[in-house]
C-alpha cells in the first residue's frame, strides 16, 4: 500500500504521520520525504507492508494533518486509462503490448483517435477504438465529442500518445493533473511545432523527449520525465524524427510507470518524484 | 545536520525516531528510509534544519533504538582525507583542484605516493607529499611505513586514487569501511589487471569504472558508484585507457561526493545510497 | 545502395575502390573506412546515391580487390528474418509492432517458440508461429526440428529474442554470422544464467544488456550493441529483471537496426560498426 | 597525419583524393566522408600512416579539387591556445591539469582574466596570467586591451572557459571559427543569462551544457559537443549550478579534444564531426 501526502510543513509532521501508521501496527518499508523550504511545503511517500485497509489510515491521517492536506491512501488497485492518438503508432504500440501482457501497471479502457489509422492495431488487441474526427468541426464541438466518449468510462488518466491536437483550457480543466503528454523535444528547447526540424537546423548534438502533465499553457505543464539521445551531422531531419520516436516511446513508458506506481506529486508547475 | 541510522527493523521505528527529533523542536527537511526486507534491516538518512547540537540527539536516539544500532549524528564538520597514489595524475589532479578551491567537501591532509612522480603537483598546491617506495621491501614493511605516515594524521578516509599496490587484509582491517578505491572497469567485468586490454580483446562497446570501499577481497568491496562511456572498433587498447581515465576521474569524484555528504550506508557487501 | 568490403590492407585501396565507383558514374554520399593496423585488415562502408545495379559494381570491385576480399553490394532489398522465442514477450512484442508498421527494416517470416506462450500475440499480427517443444527430446532432435522449420523459408538472419535454449555448435555452424542474440547482462560481466540475481548479490549500480552474434562459445560472440541503466539499493532481484527488460528490448532493437542497415562487419571475434 | 577537406561535391572526388594519396605511396588508416546532399557539399577526414611531408600533399590536392576547396594537411603539430576566464575555476582547473601533464592536445600559452581571481592557480602551474579588467571601460577599450595581449602570441584558438563577457562582432571577426565557448545550458534551451535559475523554475529533469564556436549571435554558433545530467526536485538552483559545473567541465574537455584532434569541420552554422 502506498500513502502520498502533501501539505503545509511544520515541525513534527513526520513523527505524527509515522505515529499514526505505527499505532495501526503497520510497518513502513520505504519512506521518502521532501520539504520545499522556499514554499514551506511538505511531501511524503510511504510504502507499507502487507495488505491494509485504506479508510482508517486516511481518517487517522486527516485528523492530525494541517487543513488542506492532500492525502491519498491507495491499496494496490490498478489504474484505468484512456489513450488519445492521431496517426503515429510507436507510443501506442508500446502501450498496447504492455497492456496486453499486464505489465503496464494500468488497464487501457479504450483508445480515441482523431484519425482511423490506428484502429486496426487496437482491434488486434481487443481494445475498443473510438474514431472522433476533428475535421469540419470547431474545437468546441470536437472536444465535446471526445469528452462524450471519455465519460462513458470511469477513467483515472488520459494519455496523449502523440495526439496532435491542442486541447482547450475548458477540456484540460475537466481533467486537472490527469492528462499526460509526450512532447517530441527536450523542453523547454524547441517548444511548439516541428521540433526535429528546428533541432536539425540548429545542428544540435542531442535530441530529447519530455513527458509532462498538461496544463493550460502549451508544452508548459509539470515535467515528469525527460531523456535524450545523441545525433550527429549525418542525421537529416527525418532521421531525427525516426531517432526521436525511440526516445519518445521510452520516455512516455517511464513517465507512465512513475505515475501508475504513485511516485509523482504535483506542486505548482513542478513534480516531486520519489523514484 | 545529517543523521544516519541503521539497525534491526521493527514496527514504529520511523515514528519513534521522528518523535525524538520533533520533541527537540527540530524540523526535518529531507528524509529517506529503506528497509531490506530480506535481512529485516532498517536504514534512514535525515537532514534537519539549522545548526543543532549533535550529542543530545544522539543520546535520545540511542535510548529508543534497538541494541546494536549504528547512529551517526553529524554537524557539518568537514571530513579529512589522505590520498594514496602511484604515477597516474588524472584522479589526483581533479581532487587537488577541488581541494584547493574548497569544493571537495573534505580536506586533503596529505598525499602518499609509492613513486615520486606526483610529488611536484602536490607541492604546487602546498599539499604535503610523502614518498614511501615499495621497492626492495616486503609488503609488510611497506605497509607499516605507509601506516606510520597515516598515523601522523587523524584522518577520516583513505582515497586510493589509482594506487597500484594491492593492500593486505591486515592493512585493510585497520581502516574498515574507510578506504575508497577507483577500479578501472565496470565491475564485476574485467576483475584484476589490464581491464582495458581485456575490454579491447573482447570487443566491448562500452567501458566503465567503479568506485568501491575496499574489503579483503580484491575488487570485491561494496560498490559506491559506476559509470560507463561508449567505445567502438576504432579504439586501440591505449585509446581505451585514455577514455577510461575520463570516466575514472568522474566516478571517483562522484563517489567521494556521496561519501562526504554522508549519503552512503554500508551493509554486508552492499551500499545503501540516499542520493 | 550500400557497399561493404573487407580484405587485406594495401596502399591505394581507397583510391582503387573509389575509382571503380567513379568510373561507373556513381556518386558517393557517405564513406567510412577503418584499418585494423594490428591485423593489416581493411574495412569500408560506402553509401552511394540513387538506384544502381549491383552486379556490375560487384564485378568491377572483385577485379581490383585482393584475393579473398569479402564484397557485398546491396541494393536496398529488405532483409528476411525468423525470430526464436521462449516465454518472455518484451523483445518479440517490440519486433512485431515494428514489423507490422514496416519500420523494422526487415520482414519477420515466422516465429519459432519452444513454448506456446507467445503463439497468441503472433496470431494477432498474422505472423506464422511454429511451436517446437524441446521437452522429452535430446538437443539434436530438437534442433533438427527447428532447422526443418527454418529451411521452409529462405531467411537472412535468426533473431534469438529471449530464446532460452543453448544452441549446439552444429546448429550455429549452419548459420555462421547470421544468428543475433540478446543477452541479459553487460557482457562479459555475469556470463551465464541468472545475471540479474548475480547483479543483485554483487550490489552493482548499473545493469546492462548485450546484443551479439552467436558463435560456438556461450555468450562469447562478436558484440553488436550494449547499453546500461542505473539501479540502486531499493531494487530487488525481480526489480532488476523488470528494469533489465526495458534495456534488453532497446539494445536488441538497436542491434537489429545496425545489422539491417548494413552497418556491421565481423572480423574475428569483434564487430566493426559504421554508425 | 590528418587531412581535412571541404568543397563542392562532384562524382569521383573520393577517387581523385585517394588517388593523390596513393600516388604519393601513403597508406590511409582511417577515412570518413560525408556529403550534405541538401547543400551539395563534400567533407572528408583522412588519417594516414607514418610521418609525412605536408606541402606536397596539399599541392597535389589543390590541383585536383574544385575551386574554393578548403584543404588542411596537418602533420601532428601541437595546437597553441589562449584561455579567457572570469572567476569560476572548474573549466580552467581541468585545462591546466591536462596542460601540465601534456595530455591536453594543445599548449596553453597564457590565460587572460577580467578578474584577478584565477591568477594564483595559473601561477602555480607556471602559466602566464594577464589581468585585463573590464571595469570603468567601454567594451571597445576592453576588447582592444584583450586583443593586445592575444597578439603577443601566435595562437590557434581562444577558449572561453567561463568567460562572462559578451564579445563584440568586431572582436569575433578577428578570430573567425577560432573561439570556443562553453555555455551553461543545453542549447537552445535557456539561452542567455541564469540558465540554471530558468531550469530550476521550469522544473526540468535534466540539465546540460553546450560547447560551441562563437559567432556574432550570442549562444548561436556551431555546436561542437553537448551533454546532460539528471536532476530532480531536491535540487535547488545552486545545486543545479554545482551539478552543472561537472558537466560544463566534461563537455568543454570533450570539445577541445575533438577540435585539437582535427575532427571538426564547420559549414554554415553547423559542425561536421568525425569522431
mmCIF file of C-alpha atoms in Angstrom, chain A:
data_model
loop_
_atom_site.group_PDB
_atom_site.id
_atom_site.type_symbol
_atom_site.label_atom_id
_atom_site.label_comp_id
_atom_site.label_asym_id
_atom_site.label_seq_id
_atom_site.Cartn_x
_atom_site.Cartn_y
_atom_site.Cartn_z
ATOM 1 C CA UNK A 1 0.000 0.000 0.000
ATOM 2 C CA UNK A 2 1.255 3.479 -0.887
ATOM 3 C CA UNK A 3 0.461 6.672 1.026
ATOM 4 C CA UNK A 4 1.038 10.052 -0.630
ATOM 5 C CA UNK A 5 0.682 13.269 1.343
ATOM 6 C CA UNK A 6 1.349 16.904 0.633
ATOM 7 C CA UNK A 7 0.578 19.800 2.968
ATOM 8 C CA UNK A 8 1.979 22.893 4.681
ATOM 9 C CA UNK A 9 5.164 21.986 6.554
ATOM 10 C CA UNK A 10 5.545 22.126 10.353
ATOM 11 C CA UNK A 11 7.869 20.607 12.959
ATOM 12 C CA UNK A 12 6.816 17.099 13.948
ATOM 13 C CA UNK A 13 4.903 16.132 10.809
ATOM 14 C CA UNK A 14 6.951 13.015 10.116
ATOM 15 C CA UNK A 15 6.622 11.914 13.728
ATOM 16 C CA UNK A 16 2.857 12.432 13.691
ATOM 17 C CA UNK A 17 2.358 10.633 10.390
ATOM 18 C CA UNK A 18 4.640 7.744 11.304
ATOM 19 C CA UNK A 19 2.913 7.642 14.672
ATOM 20 C CA UNK A 20 -0.455 7.102 13.022
ATOM 21 C CA UNK A 21 0.941 4.279 10.946
ATOM 22 C CA UNK A 22 2.716 2.674 13.920
ATOM 23 C CA UNK A 23 -0.428 2.920 16.097
ATOM 24 C CA UNK A 24 -2.242 0.868 13.472
ATOM 25 C CA UNK A 25 0.529 -1.730 13.706
ATOM 26 C CA UNK A 26 1.620 -1.219 10.116
ATOM 27 C CA UNK A 27 5.302 -1.470 9.133
ATOM 28 C CA UNK A 28 6.902 1.152 6.885
ATOM 29 C CA UNK A 29 9.025 -0.463 4.173
ATOM 30 C CA UNK A 30 10.184 2.668 2.369
ATOM 31 C CA UNK A 31 9.649 6.327 3.054
ATOM 32 C CA UNK A 32 10.757 9.416 1.209
ATOM 33 C CA UNK A 33 10.118 12.895 2.400
ATOM 34 C CA UNK A 34 10.868 16.238 0.803
ATOM 35 C CA UNK A 35 10.328 19.761 2.056
ATOM 36 C CA UNK A 36 10.249 22.666 -0.359
ATOM 37 C CA UNK A 37 11.799 25.149 2.026
ATOM 38 C CA UNK A 38 11.072 28.094 -0.266
ATOM 39 C CA UNK A 39 7.331 27.376 -0.221
ATOM 40 C CA UNK A 40 7.241 25.687 3.223
ATOM 41 C CA UNK A 41 5.558 22.678 1.621
ATOM 42 C CA UNK A 42 5.823 19.096 2.857
ATOM 43 C CA UNK A 43 5.708 15.986 0.607
ATOM 44 C CA UNK A 44 5.940 12.353 1.600
ATOM 45 C CA UNK A 45 5.549 8.914 0.013
ATOM 46 C CA UNK A 46 5.243 5.924 2.319
ATOM 47 C CA UNK A 47 5.218 2.281 1.271
ATOM 48 C CA UNK A 48 3.833 -0.040 3.916
ATOM 49 C CA UNK A 49 3.932 -3.768 4.266
ATOM 50 C CA UNK A 50 1.133 -6.195 3.520
ATOM 51 C CA UNK A 51 -2.479 -5.659 2.535
ATOM 52 C CA UNK A 52 -4.144 -2.925 4.557
ATOM 53 C CA UNK A 53 -7.483 -1.191 4.721
ATOM 54 C CA UNK A 54 -7.216 2.317 3.309
ATOM 55 C CA UNK A 55 -10.042 4.192 5.002
ATOM 56 C CA UNK A 56 -8.923 4.003 8.662
ATOM 57 C CA UNK A 57 -5.426 5.144 7.677
ATOM 58 C CA UNK A 58 -6.874 8.029 5.691
ATOM 59 C CA UNK A 59 -9.139 9.098 8.539
ATOM 60 C CA UNK A 60 -6.414 8.996 11.170
ATOM 61 C CA UNK A 61 -4.075 10.967 8.912
ATOM 62 C CA UNK A 62 -6.785 13.529 8.129
ATOM 63 C CA UNK A 63 -7.232 14.099 11.848
ATOM 64 C CA UNK A 64 -3.621 15.032 12.520
ATOM 65 C CA UNK A 65 -2.629 16.805 9.309
ATOM 66 C CA UNK A 66 -2.944 20.545 8.629
ATOM 67 C CA UNK A 67 -6.101 21.805 6.943
ATOM 68 C CA UNK A 68 -5.955 21.456 3.187
ATOM 69 C CA UNK A 69 -3.611 18.464 3.250
ATOM 70 C CA UNK A 70 -3.861 16.238 0.169
ATOM 71 C CA UNK A 71 -3.896 12.628 1.309
ATOM 72 C CA UNK A 72 -4.006 9.614 -0.958
ATOM 73 C CA UNK A 73 -4.077 6.143 0.547
ATOM 74 C CA UNK A 74 -4.021 3.640 -2.245
ATOM 75 C CA UNK A 75 -4.349 -0.061 -1.867
ATOM 76 C CA UNK A 76 -2.806 -1.519 -4.991
ATOM 77 C CA UNK A 77 -5.859 -1.046 -7.178
ATOM 78 C CA UNK A 78 -4.988 -0.876 -10.826
ATOM 79 C CA UNK A 79 -5.286 2.476 -12.597
ATOM 80 C CA UNK A 80 -7.596 2.870 -15.590
ATOM 81 C CA UNK A 81 -6.535 4.928 -18.608
ATOM 82 C CA UNK A 82 -7.771 6.171 -21.964
ATOM 83 C CA UNK A 83 -5.192 6.757 -24.695
ATOM 84 C CA UNK A 84 -5.610 9.534 -27.284
ATOM 85 C CA UNK A 85 -3.786 9.200 -30.584
ATOM 86 C CA UNK A 86 -3.543 10.621 -34.076
ATOM 87 C CA UNK A 87 -1.570 8.637 -36.674
ATOM 88 C CA UNK A 88 1.804 7.693 -35.190
ATOM 89 C CA UNK A 89 1.962 4.188 -33.820
ATOM 90 C CA UNK A 90 5.138 3.976 -31.764
ATOM 91 C CA UNK A 91 3.897 5.092 -28.331
ATOM 92 C CA UNK A 92 0.528 3.376 -28.701
ATOM 93 C CA UNK A 93 2.138 0.132 -29.868
ATOM 94 C CA UNK A 94 4.341 0.038 -26.802
ATOM 95 C CA UNK A 95 1.371 0.752 -24.503
ATOM 96 C CA UNK A 96 -0.811 -1.895 -26.164
ATOM 97 C CA UNK A 97 1.858 -4.577 -25.836
ATOM 98 C CA UNK A 98 2.409 -3.826 -22.145
ATOM 99 C CA UNK A 99 -1.335 -3.624 -21.563
ATOM 100 C CA UNK A 100 -1.863 -6.951 -23.296
ATOM 101 C CA UNK A 101 0.739 -8.666 -21.143
ATOM 102 C CA UNK A 102 -0.471 -6.924 -17.948
ATOM 103 C CA UNK A 103 2.771 -5.076 -17.281
ATOM 104 C CA UNK A 104 1.585 -1.540 -17.953
ATOM 105 C CA UNK A 105 0.555 -1.016 -14.346
ATOM 106 C CA UNK A 106 -2.794 0.190 -15.638
ATOM 107 C CA UNK A 107 -5.639 -1.006 -17.786
ATOM 108 C CA UNK A 108 -6.273 0.641 -21.145
ATOM 109 C CA UNK A 109 -10.041 1.122 -21.266
ATOM 110 C CA UNK A 110 -10.128 2.421 -24.816
ATOM 111 C CA UNK A 111 -8.242 4.396 -27.434
ATOM 112 C CA UNK A 112 -9.624 7.567 -29.032
ATOM 113 C CA UNK A 113 -8.217 8.621 -32.400
ATOM 114 C CA UNK A 114 -8.880 11.705 -34.494
ATOM 115 C CA UNK A 115 -7.807 9.588 -37.468
ATOM 116 C CA UNK A 116 -8.718 5.990 -38.211
ATOM 117 C CA UNK A 117 -5.115 4.940 -38.823
ATOM 118 C CA UNK A 118 -4.602 3.122 -35.535
ATOM 119 C CA UNK A 119 -7.983 1.432 -35.318
ATOM 120 C CA UNK A 120 -6.659 -1.805 -36.759
ATOM 121 C CA UNK A 121 -3.865 -2.298 -34.227
ATOM 122 C CA UNK A 122 -6.291 -1.665 -31.343
ATOM 123 C CA UNK A 123 -8.680 -4.222 -32.760
ATOM 124 C CA UNK A 124 -5.873 -6.774 -32.910
ATOM 125 C CA UNK A 125 -5.530 -6.373 -29.142
ATOM 126 C CA UNK A 126 -9.277 -6.279 -28.465
ATOM 127 C CA UNK A 127 -9.037 -2.724 -27.187
ATOM 128 C CA UNK A 128 -12.044 -0.519 -28.107
ATOM 129 C CA UNK A 129 -11.166 2.251 -30.558
ATOM 130 C CA UNK A 130 -13.317 5.345 -30.876
ATOM 131 C CA UNK A 131 -12.854 7.392 -34.015
ATOM 132 C CA UNK A 132 -13.659 11.038 -33.413
ATOM 133 C CA UNK A 133 -12.697 13.112 -36.422
ATOM 134 C CA UNK A 134 -11.810 16.759 -35.891
ATOM 135 C CA UNK A 135 -12.481 17.641 -39.487
ATOM 136 C CA UNK A 136 -15.086 20.206 -40.397
ATOM 137 C CA UNK A 137 -15.703 20.863 -36.704
ATOM 138 C CA UNK A 138 -14.741 23.708 -34.427
ATOM 139 C CA UNK A 139 -12.569 22.802 -31.439
ATOM 140 C CA UNK A 140 -15.509 23.038 -29.044
ATOM 141 C CA UNK A 141 -17.602 20.509 -30.969
ATOM 142 C CA UNK A 142 -14.675 18.156 -31.422
ATOM 143 C CA UNK A 143 -13.767 18.231 -27.755
ATOM 144 C CA UNK A 144 -17.372 17.726 -26.686
ATOM 145 C CA UNK A 145 -17.440 14.556 -28.755
ATOM 146 C CA UNK A 146 -14.190 13.382 -27.206
ATOM 147 C CA UNK A 147 -15.493 14.130 -23.713
ATOM 148 C CA UNK A 148 -18.660 12.224 -24.507
ATOM 149 C CA UNK A 149 -16.566 9.129 -25.230
ATOM 150 C CA UNK A 150 -14.427 9.593 -22.127
ATOM 151 C CA UNK A 151 -17.474 9.959 -19.915
ATOM 152 C CA UNK A 152 -18.655 6.503 -20.910
ATOM 153 C CA UNK A 153 -15.759 5.253 -18.811
ATOM 154 C CA UNK A 154 -14.667 5.952 -15.253
ATOM 155 C CA UNK A 155 -11.041 6.725 -16.038
ATOM 156 C CA UNK A 156 -8.063 7.811 -13.962
ATOM 157 C CA UNK A 157 -5.754 9.262 -16.609
ATOM 158 C CA UNK A 158 -5.793 10.432 -20.205
ATOM 159 C CA UNK A 159 -2.589 9.591 -22.057
ATOM 160 C CA UNK A 160 -1.798 11.721 -25.109
ATOM 161 C CA UNK A 161 0.311 9.242 -27.064
ATOM 162 C CA UNK A 162 1.235 11.532 -29.962
ATOM 163 C CA UNK A 163 -2.197 13.160 -30.063
ATOM 164 C CA UNK A 164 -1.580 16.082 -32.380
ATOM 165 C CA UNK A 165 -4.454 18.388 -31.451
ATOM 166 C CA UNK A 166 -4.034 21.249 -28.991
ATOM 167 C CA UNK A 167 -6.618 20.937 -26.238
ATOM 168 C CA UNK A 168 -8.595 23.905 -24.974
ATOM 169 C CA UNK A 169 -8.374 25.157 -21.372
ATOM 170 C CA UNK A 170 -12.005 24.072 -20.959
ATOM 171 C CA UNK A 171 -11.089 20.486 -21.803
ATOM 172 C CA UNK A 172 -7.968 20.484 -19.678
ATOM 173 C CA UNK A 173 -9.744 21.836 -16.601
ATOM 174 C CA UNK A 174 -12.083 18.880 -16.674
ATOM 175 C CA UNK A 175 -9.089 16.587 -16.128
ATOM 176 C CA UNK A 176 -6.726 18.619 -13.972
ATOM 177 C CA UNK A 177 -3.456 16.786 -13.358
ATOM 178 C CA UNK A 178 -4.880 13.735 -15.083
ATOM 179 C CA UNK A 179 -3.634 14.329 -18.652
ATOM 180 C CA UNK A 180 -0.152 13.027 -19.510
ATOM 181 C CA UNK A 181 1.513 14.104 -22.747
ATOM 182 C CA UNK A 182 4.655 13.111 -24.611
ATOM 183 C CA UNK A 183 6.350 16.065 -26.271
ATOM 184 C CA UNK A 184 8.830 15.473 -29.058
ATOM 185 C CA UNK A 185 11.643 17.644 -27.733
ATOM 186 C CA UNK A 186 13.779 18.270 -24.724
ATOM 187 C CA UNK A 187 11.593 21.000 -23.252
ATOM 188 C CA UNK A 188 11.931 23.919 -22.995
ATOM 189 C CA UNK A 189 14.040 23.693 -26.140
ATOM 190 C CA UNK A 190 12.039 23.693 -29.351
ATOM 191 C CA UNK A 191 8.626 24.479 -27.925
ATOM 192 C CA UNK A 192 5.831 24.142 -30.433
ATOM 193 C CA UNK A 193 5.715 22.591 -33.859
ATOM 194 C CA UNK A 194 8.396 20.761 -35.843
ATOM 195 C CA UNK A 195 10.945 20.429 -33.052
ATOM 196 C CA UNK A 196 13.081 18.000 -35.045
ATOM 197 C CA UNK A 197 13.231 20.394 -37.962
ATOM 198 C CA UNK A 198 14.311 23.090 -35.526
ATOM 199 C CA UNK A 199 16.874 20.727 -33.996
ATOM 200 C CA UNK A 200 18.227 19.836 -37.432
ATOM 201 C CA UNK A 201 18.567 23.481 -38.395
ATOM 202 C CA UNK A 202 20.288 24.375 -35.139
ATOM 203 C CA UNK A 203 22.751 21.490 -35.544
ATOM 204 C CA UNK A 204 22.295 20.096 -32.036
ATOM 205 C CA UNK A 205 24.229 17.017 -30.946
ATOM 206 C CA UNK A 206 21.479 15.612 -28.714
ATOM 207 C CA UNK A 207 17.741 15.393 -29.177
ATOM 208 C CA UNK A 208 15.249 14.573 -26.475
ATOM 209 C CA UNK A 209 11.710 13.965 -25.413
ATOM 210 C CA UNK A 210 9.663 15.172 -22.467
ATOM 211 C CA UNK A 211 6.635 13.689 -20.768
ATOM 212 C CA UNK A 212 4.574 16.115 -18.737
ATOM 213 C CA UNK A 213 1.168 16.788 -17.270
ATOM 214 C CA UNK A 214 -0.915 19.043 -19.476
ATOM 215 C CA UNK A 215 -1.949 22.401 -18.110
ATOM 216 C CA UNK A 216 -3.354 25.453 -19.820
ATOM 217 C CA UNK A 217 -0.147 26.621 -21.413
ATOM 218 C CA UNK A 218 1.047 24.627 -24.376
ATOM 219 C CA UNK A 219 4.058 22.473 -23.517
ATOM 220 C CA UNK A 220 4.280 24.154 -20.129
ATOM 221 C CA UNK A 221 2.909 21.633 -17.614
ATOM 222 C CA UNK A 222 4.850 19.891 -14.828
ATOM 223 C CA UNK A 223 7.582 17.677 -16.296
ATOM 224 C CA UNK A 224 7.559 14.018 -15.282
ATOM 225 C CA UNK A 225 10.403 12.539 -17.315
ATOM 226 C CA UNK A 226 12.971 13.578 -19.916
ATOM 227 C CA UNK A 227 15.628 11.749 -21.832
ATOM 228 C CA UNK A 228 17.986 12.403 -24.734
ATOM 229 C CA UNK A 229 19.845 10.515 -27.457
ATOM 230 C CA UNK A 230 22.920 11.606 -29.381
ATOM 231 C CA UNK A 231 22.621 12.684 -33.005
ATOM 232 C CA UNK A 232 25.242 13.959 -35.421
ATOM 233 C CA UNK A 233 25.820 15.722 -38.726
ATOM 234 C CA UNK A 234 24.773 12.666 -40.709
ATOM 235 C CA UNK A 235 21.201 12.895 -39.397
ATOM 236 C CA UNK A 236 18.700 14.508 -41.737
ATOM 237 C CA UNK A 237 15.551 15.983 -40.205
ATOM 238 C CA UNK A 238 13.642 12.741 -40.993
ATOM 239 C CA UNK A 239 16.463 10.722 -39.371
ATOM 240 C CA UNK A 240 15.999 12.841 -36.256
ATOM 241 C CA UNK A 241 12.257 12.186 -36.325
ATOM 242 C CA UNK A 242 12.990 8.448 -36.514
ATOM 243 C CA UNK A 243 15.544 8.518 -33.693
ATOM 244 C CA UNK A 244 13.192 10.716 -31.719
ATOM 245 C CA UNK A 245 10.455 8.105 -31.836
ATOM 246 C CA UNK A 246 12.654 5.676 -29.928
ATOM 247 C CA UNK A 247 13.183 8.158 -27.133
ATOM 248 C CA UNK A 248 9.568 9.343 -27.124
ATOM 249 C CA UNK A 249 8.399 5.766 -26.612
ATOM 250 C CA UNK A 250 10.879 5.189 -23.778
ATOM 251 C CA UNK A 251 10.169 8.489 -22.014
ATOM 252 C CA UNK A 252 6.396 8.079 -22.096
ATOM 253 C CA UNK A 253 6.711 4.486 -20.826
ATOM 254 C CA UNK A 254 8.879 5.701 -17.954
ATOM 255 C CA UNK A 255 6.529 8.562 -17.074
ATOM 256 C CA UNK A 256 3.510 6.265 -17.056
ATOM 257 C CA UNK A 257 5.328 3.813 -14.814
ATOM 258 C CA UNK A 258 6.177 6.600 -12.339
ATOM 259 C CA UNK A 259 2.584 7.873 -12.296
ATOM 260 C CA UNK A 260 0.986 4.431 -12.076
ATOM 261 C CA UNK A 261 3.315 3.416 -9.235
ATOM 262 C CA UNK A 262 2.178 6.546 -7.393
ATOM 263 C CA UNK A 263 5.615 8.094 -7.294
ATOM 264 C CA UNK A 264 4.597 11.537 -8.570
ATOM 265 C CA UNK A 265 3.291 14.528 -6.612
ATOM 266 C CA UNK A 266 2.464 17.830 -8.302
ATOM 267 C CA UNK A 267 3.094 21.216 -6.750
ATOM 268 C CA UNK A 268 2.578 24.382 -8.763
ATOM 269 C CA UNK A 269 4.339 23.823 -12.085
ATOM 270 C CA UNK A 270 6.693 21.076 -10.919
ATOM 271 C CA UNK A 271 6.667 17.447 -9.970
ATOM 272 C CA UNK A 272 8.155 15.820 -6.905
ATOM 273 C CA UNK A 273 9.126 12.305 -7.958
ATOM 274 C CA UNK A 274 10.082 9.660 -5.424
ATOM 275 C CA UNK A 275 11.853 7.170 -7.680
#
